[in-house]
Structures are given as structure tokens and as C-alpha cells.
Amino acid sequence: MKNSELELQRISIDDYKENMDDFNVGLFNTWQWVNSLTNEFTEDIYFHITKNGEIIGKACGFLLNQKRKGKHLYITGGPNFKEWDAGLFKESLALLHSYALKEGFARIHIRPFEQVVHEVLDIDNYFRTVAREYVIDYSEHVDKVKFSYGFKQNAKKARKAGAEFKSTRSAEVLDRLIELMDNTRLTRKEKYGQNYDPMYMLNLNKDTLTKLLDTGMGIMHYAEIAGEIHSVQFNLEHDGKIFGLLMGSDDDAYSKGIPSFIDQNISEKAMKENARYYNLGTVPLDREGGQGLRKYKESQSGREIVRYGYYSYFLIYPNKLLNPFIKLSKKLPDNKIINLCRKLIRIFNFQ
């Protein structure tokens, strides 16, 4: 698929692995992430973007095939280039759009997570979404990360309680993480009255996490006291980049400051290893506890970074008939009736 001098080439996973880290790929644009998310309903897919025969960019994702909703193309964190160029990014999305039309795909989803920070782009045939992530950039710190007084006091409380910091890829600790994640969900539901799915990304489940651990990119950091695990964090770590994917804690962990203890140890270890950054992820709405989580992430030098995702409108009939309603919903103000209509549209969008 060509667009002026640029060409989009579908390639094998082995070709994608070659020199992958030379293209500044985010953690969600790695073969490890995409390959781990595939299952019986999905197929991983890899692309090179070339200019005059030279590879200048990489993008990967997966195809989700649904009988009634068609085949959706998810690009989970790219495209990425050796050097960021807004023009190349826009042209690459145009190539993906042409490719999707040719292949008969229903929609394209360019996810925002870990995207390169860039200006707001208006791209033909796509609408835009926003994600706000909190990131500790280790290049901004000399010798050690700056933590707030309250954060350090919480970590100190955990040490006084006898907490030990450990890391593992064991199946037993993964089982414990899943137990603790459910406890965290119930705690937040009781406190804020809002339920949520701890496995918040498409295709994220225990099998996915096991695959990520097997690739070496997934790792769990945890704290135990007298042999009992009170809190576990599942991270993606590769090429000096860290993303806090999942976390679960019991009631004792919160009262003893153990989550702060774990995050402090992660950053101290990362600084010693000359890591680039620690992405603490997004926060929910304030009514769902977002304000407290935002303060927690800022207390360990997490800085808000705005990312953009890009989504095509429907490309095939009959779902294409929904496009005018999607466009209209972007322009209308919030109210209960309009939000209900938006929710119904999202069922078909499957974002």
C-alpha cells in the first residue's frame, strides 16, 4: 500500500523484531505486548513503513474478528519512527486507512497509550481521543527521584512494619495478584460507589499476563511481611521503559503504606539501572477516586502527559450508517439522554 513516497508493508513477527528498539517504540508497540494479547479470536499483525525502500517506521497490533461487527484493526501503540515527524504520522495513518479499506476491515483503532507526545493533529477519516498519563522521567532527576514528604513517610511506615521488596515472574505470585486486584476493586467500589474491570484493556486476562511474563517484558514487584504477600504490582519493563500495568493490595497494605514502599523501590532500582521513565498510567474520574490517585502519582514526581488516540469511522455497511450519529455526538453537550445514546454507539464502536 503506497501513499506518495511512503509504503506500508505487512511483515512477519521476526522481521518486526529486527532493530525494533531503534524506532523509539512504546511498550504497547512491541511484539511482546501484541503477541501476548492474541488468542483464538485475534491475530497479531505487524507493519513496516518505508520511504524509497528504507524502513522508517514500525507499527503493530491485532485483528479482532467479530461476526456481527466485522474485523477491527487495533494498533496498540504506534506508529513509531526513528525521529518523530507529524507529517509522517499523518501519512502513515492514511496508509493504514487505505489498507483497511482494501482488506474490508470494519474500523481502525490507534490507541493513545504510550504514544509519542505530539501536537493536536487533524487527520482525515479519523476522530481523536485523549488520555492523560502520569510519567516519572528519570532524566529530570539527579541521583534520586524526588518524593513528597507524605509519600516517604508511608514508605517508611512499611519498612518499620517489616516489609520486604521482591520481584518475580512466578505463577503463584500471579495468582495472588489476581486475588489482591479483586480486593482493591471491592475496596474502591465500597468507597466511591463505582465498579470497574481491573483487566481494563482489551484481551487482558490471566493468560495474557502469563505470556507477558514468559516474554521477559512482564515482571511483578511485591512486598511481603513475615512471608505474607500484601501488595503486588505488575509492570511492563523493556529497554529502560517501565509501565505500571496492574496493582492489587489487601487492607493491611493500604494502612501500612506498602504501595508507596513498592513504588519507591521500583524508582530507586530504575535510577541505578539508568532507566528512561516510569509510566504510572492514567487516573479515573474524580468521582471514582481519581483525585486521590492523581495526588499519589504526583507525590512520586509523576508528571501529567497528554496522549492522543485516533479512531476511524466505520468503513463498511451496515455499521457505516452510524457515522453521522458518531460525528453528531462529538459536537453535543453532556446530558443523560445524549450520554445514553453515546453509550449505545460505543457498543457498536467496540473501542
PDB file of C-alpha atoms in Angstrom, residues 1 7-18 44-50 57-61:
ATOM      1  CA  MET A   1       0.000   0.000   0.000  1.00  0.00           C
ATOM      2  CA  GLU A   7       4.694   2.437   1.602  1.00  0.00           C
ATOM      3  CA  LEU A   8       3.008   0.220   4.198  1.00  0.00           C
ATOM      4  CA  GLN A   9       4.263  -3.367   4.241  1.00  0.00           C
ATOM      5  CA  ARG A  10       2.748  -6.180   6.273  1.00  0.00           C
ATOM      6  CA  ILE A  11       5.624  -8.254   7.657  1.00  0.00           C
ATOM      7  CA  SER A  12       6.344 -11.261   9.880  1.00  0.00           C
ATOM      8  CA  ILE A  13       6.952 -11.063  13.617  1.00  0.00           C
ATOM      9  CA  ASP A  14      10.615 -11.968  13.028  1.00  0.00           C
ATOM     10  CA  ASP A  15      11.058  -9.025  10.660  1.00  0.00           C
ATOM     11  CA  TYR A  16       9.387  -6.767  13.224  1.00  0.00           C
ATOM     12  CA  LYS A  17      11.755  -7.886  15.984  1.00  0.00           C
ATOM     13  CA  GLU A  18      14.775  -6.823  13.930  1.00  0.00           C
ATOM     14  CA  ASP A  44      -1.330 -10.278  15.640  1.00  0.00           C
ATOM     15  CA  ILE A  45      -0.282  -8.054  12.762  1.00  0.00           C
ATOM     16  CA  TYR A  46       2.997  -6.224  12.048  1.00  0.00           C
ATOM     17  CA  PHE A  47       3.910  -3.422   9.641  1.00  0.00           C
ATOM     18  CA  HIS A  48       6.955  -1.625   8.320  1.00  0.00           C
ATOM     19  CA  ILE A  49       6.588   1.889   6.967  1.00  0.00           C
ATOM     20  CA  THR A  50       9.143   2.518   4.247  1.00  0.00           C
ATOM     21  CA  GLY A  57       8.733   3.308  10.998  1.00  0.00           C
ATOM     22  CA  LYS A  58       7.074   0.380  12.734  1.00  0.00           C
ATOM     23  CA  ALA A  59       3.540  -0.356  13.878  1.00  0.00           C
ATOM     24  CA  CYS A  60       1.926  -3.463  15.254  1.00  0.00           C
ATOM     25  CA  GLY A  61      -1.388  -4.546  16.674  1.00  0.00           C
TER      26      GLY A  61
END
